Structure formats: C-alpha cells, structure tokens
PDB file of C-alpha atoms in Angstrom:
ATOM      1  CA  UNK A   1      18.447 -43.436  32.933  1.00 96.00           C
ATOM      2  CA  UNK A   2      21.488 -41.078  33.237  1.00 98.00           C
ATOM      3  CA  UNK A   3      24.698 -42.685  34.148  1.00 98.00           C
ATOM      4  CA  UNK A   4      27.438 -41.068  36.442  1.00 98.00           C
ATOM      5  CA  UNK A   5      31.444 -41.995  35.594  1.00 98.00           C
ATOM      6  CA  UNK A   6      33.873 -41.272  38.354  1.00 97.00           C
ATOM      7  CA  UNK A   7      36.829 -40.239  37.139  1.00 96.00           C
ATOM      8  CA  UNK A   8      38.505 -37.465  39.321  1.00 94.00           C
ATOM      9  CA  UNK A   9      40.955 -40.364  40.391  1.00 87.00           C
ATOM     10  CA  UNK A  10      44.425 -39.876  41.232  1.00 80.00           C
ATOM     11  CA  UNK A  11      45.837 -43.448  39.526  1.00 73.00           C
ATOM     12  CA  UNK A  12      49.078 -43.609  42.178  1.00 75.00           C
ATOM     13  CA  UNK A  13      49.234 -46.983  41.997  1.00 76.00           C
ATOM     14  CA  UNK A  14      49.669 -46.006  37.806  1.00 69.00           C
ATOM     15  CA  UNK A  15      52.059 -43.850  38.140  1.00 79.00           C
ATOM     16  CA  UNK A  16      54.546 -42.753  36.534  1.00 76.00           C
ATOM     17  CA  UNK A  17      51.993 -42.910  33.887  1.00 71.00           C
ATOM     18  CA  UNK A  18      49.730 -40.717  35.381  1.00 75.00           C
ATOM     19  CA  UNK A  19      51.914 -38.086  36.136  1.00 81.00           C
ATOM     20  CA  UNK A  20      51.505 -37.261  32.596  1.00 88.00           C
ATOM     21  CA  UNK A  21      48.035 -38.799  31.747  1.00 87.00           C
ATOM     22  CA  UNK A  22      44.435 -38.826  33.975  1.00 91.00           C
ATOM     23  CA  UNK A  23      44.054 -42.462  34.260  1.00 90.00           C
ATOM     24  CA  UNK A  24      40.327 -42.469  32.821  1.00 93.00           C
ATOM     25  CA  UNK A  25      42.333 -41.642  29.439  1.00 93.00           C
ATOM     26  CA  UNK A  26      45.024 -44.167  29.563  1.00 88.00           C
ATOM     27  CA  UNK A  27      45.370 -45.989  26.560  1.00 85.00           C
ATOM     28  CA  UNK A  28      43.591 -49.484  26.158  1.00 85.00           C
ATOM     29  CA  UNK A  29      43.397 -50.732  22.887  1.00 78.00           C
ATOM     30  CA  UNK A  30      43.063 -47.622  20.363  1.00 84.00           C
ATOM     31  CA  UNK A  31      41.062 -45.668  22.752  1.00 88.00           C
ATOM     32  CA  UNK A  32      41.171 -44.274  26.490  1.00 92.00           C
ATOM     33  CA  UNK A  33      39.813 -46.511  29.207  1.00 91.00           C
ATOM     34  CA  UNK A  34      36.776 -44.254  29.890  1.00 96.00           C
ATOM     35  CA  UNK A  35      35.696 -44.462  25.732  1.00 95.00           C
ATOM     36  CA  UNK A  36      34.857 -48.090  26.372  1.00 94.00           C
ATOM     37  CA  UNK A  37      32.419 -47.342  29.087  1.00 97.00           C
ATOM     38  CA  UNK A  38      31.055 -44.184  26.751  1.00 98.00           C
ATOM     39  CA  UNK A  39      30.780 -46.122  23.818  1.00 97.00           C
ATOM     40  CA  UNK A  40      29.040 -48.980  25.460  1.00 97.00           C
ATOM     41  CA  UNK A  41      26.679 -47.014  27.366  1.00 98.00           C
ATOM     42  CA  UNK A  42      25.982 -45.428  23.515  1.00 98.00           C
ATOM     43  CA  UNK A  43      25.275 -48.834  22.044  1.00 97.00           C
ATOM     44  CA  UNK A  44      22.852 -49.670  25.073  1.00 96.00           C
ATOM     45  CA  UNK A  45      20.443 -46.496  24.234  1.00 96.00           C
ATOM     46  CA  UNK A  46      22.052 -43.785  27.247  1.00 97.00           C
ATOM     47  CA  UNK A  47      22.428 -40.755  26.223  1.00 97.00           C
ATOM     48  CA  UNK A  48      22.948 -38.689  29.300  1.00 98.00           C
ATOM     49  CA  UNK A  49      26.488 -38.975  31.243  1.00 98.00           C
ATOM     50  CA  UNK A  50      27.827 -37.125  34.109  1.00 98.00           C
ATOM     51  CA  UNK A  51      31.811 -37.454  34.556  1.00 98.00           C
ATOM     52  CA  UNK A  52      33.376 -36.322  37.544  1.00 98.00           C
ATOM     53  CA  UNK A  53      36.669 -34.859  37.347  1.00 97.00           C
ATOM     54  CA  UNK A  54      39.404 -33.260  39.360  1.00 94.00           C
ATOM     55  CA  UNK A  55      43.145 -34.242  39.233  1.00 90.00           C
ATOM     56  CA  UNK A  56      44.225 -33.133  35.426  1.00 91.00           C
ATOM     57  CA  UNK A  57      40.206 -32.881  34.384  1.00 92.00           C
ATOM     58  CA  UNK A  58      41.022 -30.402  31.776  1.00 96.00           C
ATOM     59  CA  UNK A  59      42.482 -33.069  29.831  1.00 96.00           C
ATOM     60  CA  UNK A  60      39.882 -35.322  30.289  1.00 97.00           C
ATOM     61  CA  UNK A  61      37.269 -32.471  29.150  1.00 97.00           C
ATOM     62  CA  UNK A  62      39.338 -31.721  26.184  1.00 97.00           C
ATOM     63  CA  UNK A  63      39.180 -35.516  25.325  1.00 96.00           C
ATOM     64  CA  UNK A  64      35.763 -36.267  25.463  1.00 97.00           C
ATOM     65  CA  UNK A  65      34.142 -32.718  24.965  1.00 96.00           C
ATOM     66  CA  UNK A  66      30.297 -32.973  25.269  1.00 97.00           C
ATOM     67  CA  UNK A  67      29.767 -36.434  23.879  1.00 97.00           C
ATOM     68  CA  UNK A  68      29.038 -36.054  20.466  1.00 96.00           C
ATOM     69  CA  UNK A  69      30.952 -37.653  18.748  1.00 94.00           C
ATOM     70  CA  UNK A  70      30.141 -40.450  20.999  1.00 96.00           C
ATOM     71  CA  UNK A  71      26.362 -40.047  20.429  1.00 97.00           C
ATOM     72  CA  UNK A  72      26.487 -39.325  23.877  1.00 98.00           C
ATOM     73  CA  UNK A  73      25.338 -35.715  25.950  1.00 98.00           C
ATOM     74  CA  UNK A  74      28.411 -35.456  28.971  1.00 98.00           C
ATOM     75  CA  UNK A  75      28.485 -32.686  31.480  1.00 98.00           C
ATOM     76  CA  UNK A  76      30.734 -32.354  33.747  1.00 98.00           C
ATOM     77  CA  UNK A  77      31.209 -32.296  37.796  1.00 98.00           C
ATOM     78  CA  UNK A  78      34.180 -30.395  38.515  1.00 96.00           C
ATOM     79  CA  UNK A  79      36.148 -30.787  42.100  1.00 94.00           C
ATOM     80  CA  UNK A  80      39.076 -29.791  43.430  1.00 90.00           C
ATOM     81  CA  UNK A  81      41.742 -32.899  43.445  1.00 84.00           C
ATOM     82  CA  UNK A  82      41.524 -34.687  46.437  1.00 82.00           C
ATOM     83  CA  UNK A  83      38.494 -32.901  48.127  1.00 86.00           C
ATOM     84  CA  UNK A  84      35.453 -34.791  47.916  1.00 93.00           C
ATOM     85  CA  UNK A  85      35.904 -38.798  47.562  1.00 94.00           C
ATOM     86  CA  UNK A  86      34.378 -41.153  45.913  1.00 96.00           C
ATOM     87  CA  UNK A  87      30.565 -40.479  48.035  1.00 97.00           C
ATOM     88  CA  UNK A  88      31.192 -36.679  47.775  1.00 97.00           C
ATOM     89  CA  UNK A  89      32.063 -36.553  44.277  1.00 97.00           C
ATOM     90  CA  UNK A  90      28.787 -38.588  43.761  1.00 98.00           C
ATOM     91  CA  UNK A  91      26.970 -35.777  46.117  1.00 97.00           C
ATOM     92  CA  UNK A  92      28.440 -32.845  44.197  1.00 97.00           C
ATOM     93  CA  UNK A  93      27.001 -34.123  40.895  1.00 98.00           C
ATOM     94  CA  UNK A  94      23.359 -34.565  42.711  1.00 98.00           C
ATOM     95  CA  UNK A  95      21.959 -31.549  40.459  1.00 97.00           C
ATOM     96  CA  UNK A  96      23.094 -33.259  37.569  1.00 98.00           C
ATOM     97  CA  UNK A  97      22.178 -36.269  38.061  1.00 98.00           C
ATOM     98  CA  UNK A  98      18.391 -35.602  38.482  1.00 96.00           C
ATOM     99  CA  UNK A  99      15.472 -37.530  41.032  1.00 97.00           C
ATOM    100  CA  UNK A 100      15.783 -40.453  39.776  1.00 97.00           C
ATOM    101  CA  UNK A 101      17.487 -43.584  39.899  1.00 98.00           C
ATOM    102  CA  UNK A 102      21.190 -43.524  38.097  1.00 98.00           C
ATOM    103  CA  UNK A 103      24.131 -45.874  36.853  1.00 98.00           C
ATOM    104  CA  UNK A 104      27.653 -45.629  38.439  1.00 98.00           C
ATOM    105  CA  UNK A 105      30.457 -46.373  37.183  1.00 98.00           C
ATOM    106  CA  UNK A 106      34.135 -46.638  38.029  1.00 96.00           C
ATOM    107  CA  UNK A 107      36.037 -45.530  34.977  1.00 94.00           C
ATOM    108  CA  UNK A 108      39.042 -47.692  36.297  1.00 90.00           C
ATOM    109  CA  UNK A 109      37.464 -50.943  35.068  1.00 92.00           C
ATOM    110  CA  UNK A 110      37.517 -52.776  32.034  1.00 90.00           C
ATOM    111  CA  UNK A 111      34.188 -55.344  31.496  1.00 92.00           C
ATOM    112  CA  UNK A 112      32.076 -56.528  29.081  1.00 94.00           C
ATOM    113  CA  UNK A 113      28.820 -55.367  31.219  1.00 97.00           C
ATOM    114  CA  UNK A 114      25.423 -55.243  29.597  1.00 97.00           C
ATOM    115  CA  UNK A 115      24.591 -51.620  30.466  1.00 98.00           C
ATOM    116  CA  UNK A 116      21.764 -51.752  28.547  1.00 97.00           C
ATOM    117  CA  UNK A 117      20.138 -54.626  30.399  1.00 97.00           C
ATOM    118  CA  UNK A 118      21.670 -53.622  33.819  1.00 97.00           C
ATOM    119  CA  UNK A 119      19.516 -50.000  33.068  1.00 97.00           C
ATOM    120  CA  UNK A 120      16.215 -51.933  31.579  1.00 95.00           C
ATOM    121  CA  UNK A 121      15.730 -54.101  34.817  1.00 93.00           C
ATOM    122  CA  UNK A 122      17.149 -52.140  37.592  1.00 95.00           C
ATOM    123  CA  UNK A 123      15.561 -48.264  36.773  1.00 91.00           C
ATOM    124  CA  UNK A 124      13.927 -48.479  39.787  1.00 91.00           C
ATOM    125  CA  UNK A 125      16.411 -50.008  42.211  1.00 93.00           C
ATOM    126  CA  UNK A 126      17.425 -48.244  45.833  1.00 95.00           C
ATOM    127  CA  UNK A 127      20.710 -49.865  45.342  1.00 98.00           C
ATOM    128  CA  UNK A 128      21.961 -52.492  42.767  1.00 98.00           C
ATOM    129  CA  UNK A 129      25.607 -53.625  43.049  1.00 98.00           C
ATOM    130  CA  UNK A 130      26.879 -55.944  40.111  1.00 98.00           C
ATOM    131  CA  UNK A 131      28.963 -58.512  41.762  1.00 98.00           C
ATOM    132  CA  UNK A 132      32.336 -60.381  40.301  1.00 97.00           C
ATOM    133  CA  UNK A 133      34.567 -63.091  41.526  1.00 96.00           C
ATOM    134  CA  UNK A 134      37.570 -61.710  43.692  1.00 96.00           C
ATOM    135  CA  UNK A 135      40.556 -60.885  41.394  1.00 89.00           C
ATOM    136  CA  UNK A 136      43.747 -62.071  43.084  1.00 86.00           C
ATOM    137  CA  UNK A 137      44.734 -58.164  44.613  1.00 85.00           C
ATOM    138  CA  UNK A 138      41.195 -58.931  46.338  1.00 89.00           C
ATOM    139  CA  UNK A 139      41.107 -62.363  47.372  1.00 92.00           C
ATOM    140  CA  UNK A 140      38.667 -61.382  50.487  1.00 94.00           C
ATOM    141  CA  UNK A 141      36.181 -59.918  48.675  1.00 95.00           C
ATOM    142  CA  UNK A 142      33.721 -57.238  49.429  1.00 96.00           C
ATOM    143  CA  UNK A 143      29.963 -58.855  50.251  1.00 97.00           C
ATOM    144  CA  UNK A 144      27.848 -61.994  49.674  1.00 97.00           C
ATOM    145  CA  UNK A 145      24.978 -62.379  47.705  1.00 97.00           C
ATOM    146  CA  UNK A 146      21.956 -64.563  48.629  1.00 96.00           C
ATOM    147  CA  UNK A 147      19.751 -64.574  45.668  1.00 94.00           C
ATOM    148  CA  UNK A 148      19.105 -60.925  45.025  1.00 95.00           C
ATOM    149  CA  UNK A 149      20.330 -59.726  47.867  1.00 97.00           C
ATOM    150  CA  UNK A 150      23.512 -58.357  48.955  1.00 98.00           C
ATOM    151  CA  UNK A 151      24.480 -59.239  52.346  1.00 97.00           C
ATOM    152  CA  UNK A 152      27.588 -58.473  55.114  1.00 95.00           C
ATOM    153  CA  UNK A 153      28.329 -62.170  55.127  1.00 95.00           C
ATOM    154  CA  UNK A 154      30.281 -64.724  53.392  1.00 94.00           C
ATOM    155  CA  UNK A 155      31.079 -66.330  50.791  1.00 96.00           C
ATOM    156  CA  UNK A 156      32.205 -62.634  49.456  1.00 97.00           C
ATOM    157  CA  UNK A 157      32.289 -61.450  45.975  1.00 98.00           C
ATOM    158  CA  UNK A 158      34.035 -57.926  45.081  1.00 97.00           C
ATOM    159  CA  UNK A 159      31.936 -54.635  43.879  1.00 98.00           C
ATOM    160  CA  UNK A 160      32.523 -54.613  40.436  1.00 97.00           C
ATOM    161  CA  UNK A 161      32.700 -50.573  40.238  1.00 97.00           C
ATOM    162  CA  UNK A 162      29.242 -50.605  39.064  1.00 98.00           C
ATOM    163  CA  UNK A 163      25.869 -50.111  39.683  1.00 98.00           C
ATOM    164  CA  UNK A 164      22.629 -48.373  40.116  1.00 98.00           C
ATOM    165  CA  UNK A 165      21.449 -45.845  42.854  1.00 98.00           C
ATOM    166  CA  UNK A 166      18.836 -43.301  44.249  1.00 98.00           C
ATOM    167  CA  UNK A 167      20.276 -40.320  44.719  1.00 98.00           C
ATOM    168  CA  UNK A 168      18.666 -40.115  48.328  1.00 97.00           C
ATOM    169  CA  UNK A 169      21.305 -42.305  49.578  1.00 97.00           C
ATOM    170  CA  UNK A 170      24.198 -39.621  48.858  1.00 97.00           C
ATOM    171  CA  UNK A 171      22.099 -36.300  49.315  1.00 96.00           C
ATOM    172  CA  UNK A 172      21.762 -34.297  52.954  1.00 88.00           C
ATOM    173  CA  UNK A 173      25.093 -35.343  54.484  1.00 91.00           C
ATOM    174  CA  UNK A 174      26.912 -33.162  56.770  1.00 86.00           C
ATOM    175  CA  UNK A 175      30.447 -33.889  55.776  1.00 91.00           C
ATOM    176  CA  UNK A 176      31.332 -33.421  52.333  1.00 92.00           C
ATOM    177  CA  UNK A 177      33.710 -35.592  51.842  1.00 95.00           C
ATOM    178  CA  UNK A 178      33.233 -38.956  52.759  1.00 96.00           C
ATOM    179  CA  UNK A 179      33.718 -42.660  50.767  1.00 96.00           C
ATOM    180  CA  UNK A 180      31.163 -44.750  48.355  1.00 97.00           C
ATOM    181  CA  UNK A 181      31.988 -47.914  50.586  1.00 96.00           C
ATOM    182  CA  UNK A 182      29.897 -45.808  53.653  1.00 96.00           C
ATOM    183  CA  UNK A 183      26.814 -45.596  51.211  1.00 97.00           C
ATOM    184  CA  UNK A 184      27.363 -49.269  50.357  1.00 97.00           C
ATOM    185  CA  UNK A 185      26.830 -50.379  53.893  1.00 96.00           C
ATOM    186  CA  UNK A 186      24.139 -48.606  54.403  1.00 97.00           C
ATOM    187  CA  UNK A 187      22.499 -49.710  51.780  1.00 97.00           C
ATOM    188  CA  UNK A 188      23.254 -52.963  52.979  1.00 97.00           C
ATOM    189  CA  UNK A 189      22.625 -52.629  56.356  1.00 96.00           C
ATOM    190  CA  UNK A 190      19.574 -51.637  55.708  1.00 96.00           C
ATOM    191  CA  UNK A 191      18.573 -54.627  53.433  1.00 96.00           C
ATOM    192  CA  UNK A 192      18.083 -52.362  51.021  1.00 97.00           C
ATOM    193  CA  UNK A 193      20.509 -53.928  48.262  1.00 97.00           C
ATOM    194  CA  UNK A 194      20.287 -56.028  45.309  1.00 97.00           C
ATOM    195  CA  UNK A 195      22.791 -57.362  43.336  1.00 98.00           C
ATOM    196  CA  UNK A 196      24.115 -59.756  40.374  1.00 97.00           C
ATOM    197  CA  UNK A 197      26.877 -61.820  40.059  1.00 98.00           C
ATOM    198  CA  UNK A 198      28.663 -60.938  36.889  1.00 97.00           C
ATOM    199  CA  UNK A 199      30.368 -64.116  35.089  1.00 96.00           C
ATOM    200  CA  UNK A 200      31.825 -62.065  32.329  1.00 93.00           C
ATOM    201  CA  UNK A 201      35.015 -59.976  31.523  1.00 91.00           C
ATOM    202  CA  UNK A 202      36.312 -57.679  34.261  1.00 93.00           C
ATOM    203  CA  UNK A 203      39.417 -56.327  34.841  1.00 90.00           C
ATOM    204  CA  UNK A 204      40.141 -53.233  37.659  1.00 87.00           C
ATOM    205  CA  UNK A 205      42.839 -51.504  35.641  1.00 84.00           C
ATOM    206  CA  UNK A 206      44.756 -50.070  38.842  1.00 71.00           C
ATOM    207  CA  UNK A 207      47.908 -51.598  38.708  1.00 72.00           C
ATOM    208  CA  UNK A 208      50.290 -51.950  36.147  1.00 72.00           C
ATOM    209  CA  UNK A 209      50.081 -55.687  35.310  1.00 68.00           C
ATOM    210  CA  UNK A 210      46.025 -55.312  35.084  1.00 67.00           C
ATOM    211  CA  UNK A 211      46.633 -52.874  32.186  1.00 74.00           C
ATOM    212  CA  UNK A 212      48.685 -54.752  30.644  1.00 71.00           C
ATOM    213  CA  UNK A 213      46.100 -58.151  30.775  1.00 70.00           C
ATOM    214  CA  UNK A 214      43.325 -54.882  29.341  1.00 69.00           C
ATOM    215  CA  UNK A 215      45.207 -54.401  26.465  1.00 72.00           C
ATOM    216  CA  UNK A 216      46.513 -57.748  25.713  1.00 69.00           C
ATOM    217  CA  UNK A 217      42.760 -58.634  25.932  1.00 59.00           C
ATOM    218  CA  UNK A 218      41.592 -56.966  23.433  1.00 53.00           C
ATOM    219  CA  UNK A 219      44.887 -57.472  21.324  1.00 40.00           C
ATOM    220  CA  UNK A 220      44.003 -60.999  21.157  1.00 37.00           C
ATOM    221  CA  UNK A 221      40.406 -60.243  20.582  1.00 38.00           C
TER     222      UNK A 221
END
C-alpha cells in the first residue's frame, strides 16, 4: 500500500513559527513532525510515500529528499500555495498514488498509530477513518461510529487525520479545489465508511500549546 502525507499546509494558527519553518518540519523531539509519520510508516513495511507540498515545499523537499535515508521511496505532489485544498491536493497526486487503495495522512498530528496493522486489514477498504476521542479545541466532534461503521449521528468522535481510501472517491471532479471533509460525507452518506476508534496517543499539533504537550511527550518518554 502507498501512503499519501498532506503537507502543503499553511500552519497560521503556528505562526510566527511558520513564517520561517513549513509546519510538517517543525521540530518535535530531535526530528520534524512529518519524520515521525516517515519513520513509522518505515518500521510498518511501506515503502512508497507521496507528500504534497506547496507553501515553502522546497524546504520540505530539501529535508526529506527521496526517502532514503528513511528506507522510504517519497515523490512529491507539487501545488501552488493555497490552490487546491485538502480534496484537491489529494486529486492532484491521483497519478501517483496508483488504482489502488491508499493511506492518508495529516502530517499535523502526532500518534502512536499502528500503520502497519491499519494497512494489513484495511488494503481493500472504500473508506476507513481512524476515530479518536474529541480533544478539548473539538469538543463536538466529527462522526459516530456504530461498530464498523461511521455514521452522521451522535455520540461523535473526531477524524484522527488518518485513514485509508480508493482513489475513485477524489478522481473526475469538476472543481479543483474543493475540501477532504466533502469526500468524507460522501463516503458516509453513502454507507460506504468504516472506521476504528483509536484509544492511543494523539495529539493535532495546530496550536501552540499542542506542540508544546508533542514535545513534552516525548521528553518525558
């Protein structure tokens, strides 16, 4: 399975740290943010990884070249900043990506995921959504879970940032730009979507005081 990161992010809410510094390469612990995600999807047997990049995404390319020293092979989607959204950017990266079934994830968050096992049981999945409880910036969560499957109603849990897709759900749309959460509820809608609850670590390293509990995490670890 190849795995897609999305990391042509703007960070505002980071900023003035990310005036200087893409927020996929912030800091956390020794290493940027988005080397956790590479190095775990290493140590669960990936190899192939598509990043996304836009706002400052030579620096992010100069960071992470093409993988190797990750054991990893990374290409890259390049956008304009700003152009394409979260959906688009997924769109745009289509060819790379390939016909089948692919992992997504958000390079702003900072879990403990099994990628390995998330890729062994869900390679065939329409649409797989791992699931966590609502961080305090969330309280209202994003969708409820009944079993397997994901559902409009609640109780609510919030979209971890991660998942698995077919690319059918992004491909053939008339606008370019347009927002992951649209592709979610169709998914949904459609009953169409599993998902997992996730007990583990998770933090969405988008505010200041979230990267701060990242790196005192692993400080303390």
């Amino acid at each position: 399975m190849k795995a897609m990161i999305l990391a042509a992010g703007r960070g505002e809410r980071l900023r003035p740290l990310t005036d200087r510094v893409p927020k996929p390469l912030i800091d956390v612990g020794g290493q940027p943010l988005i080397g956790h995600h590479l190095r775990a999807l290493a140590a669960a047997g990936l190899r192939d990884v598509v990043i996304n990049v836009a706002y400052r995404g030579e620096q992010i390319q100069r960071a992470l070249g093409d993988g190797r020293r990750y054991g990893l092979r990374i290409v890259y989607s390049l956008e304009e900043p700003g152009a394409l959204d979260t959906g688009g950017g997924i769109a745009h990266a289509l060819p790379l990506l390939g016909p089948a079934p692919f992992m997504l994830i958000s390079s702003d968050v900072f879990s403990d995921i099994d990628y390995g096992a998330l890729a062994a049981a869900r390679a065939g999945a329409e649409a797989h959504l791992v699931l966590v409880d609502n961080p305090v910036h969330h309280a209202r969560g994003d969708f409820g879970l009944r079993g397997e499957r994901v559902v409009d109603a609640a109780p609510r849990l919030t979209y971890a940032g991660v998942g698995v897709f077919a690319p059918h759900w992004f491909a053939g749309r008339s606008e370019p730009r347009f927002p992951l959460a649209a592709v979610l509820r169709e998914a949904i809608d459609a009953d169409a979507a599993s998902g997992e609850h996730h007990r583990g670590r998770w933090i969405d390293v988008g505010r200041p005081s979230a990267l701060a509990a990242a790196r005192q995490g692993l400080s303390a670890a």
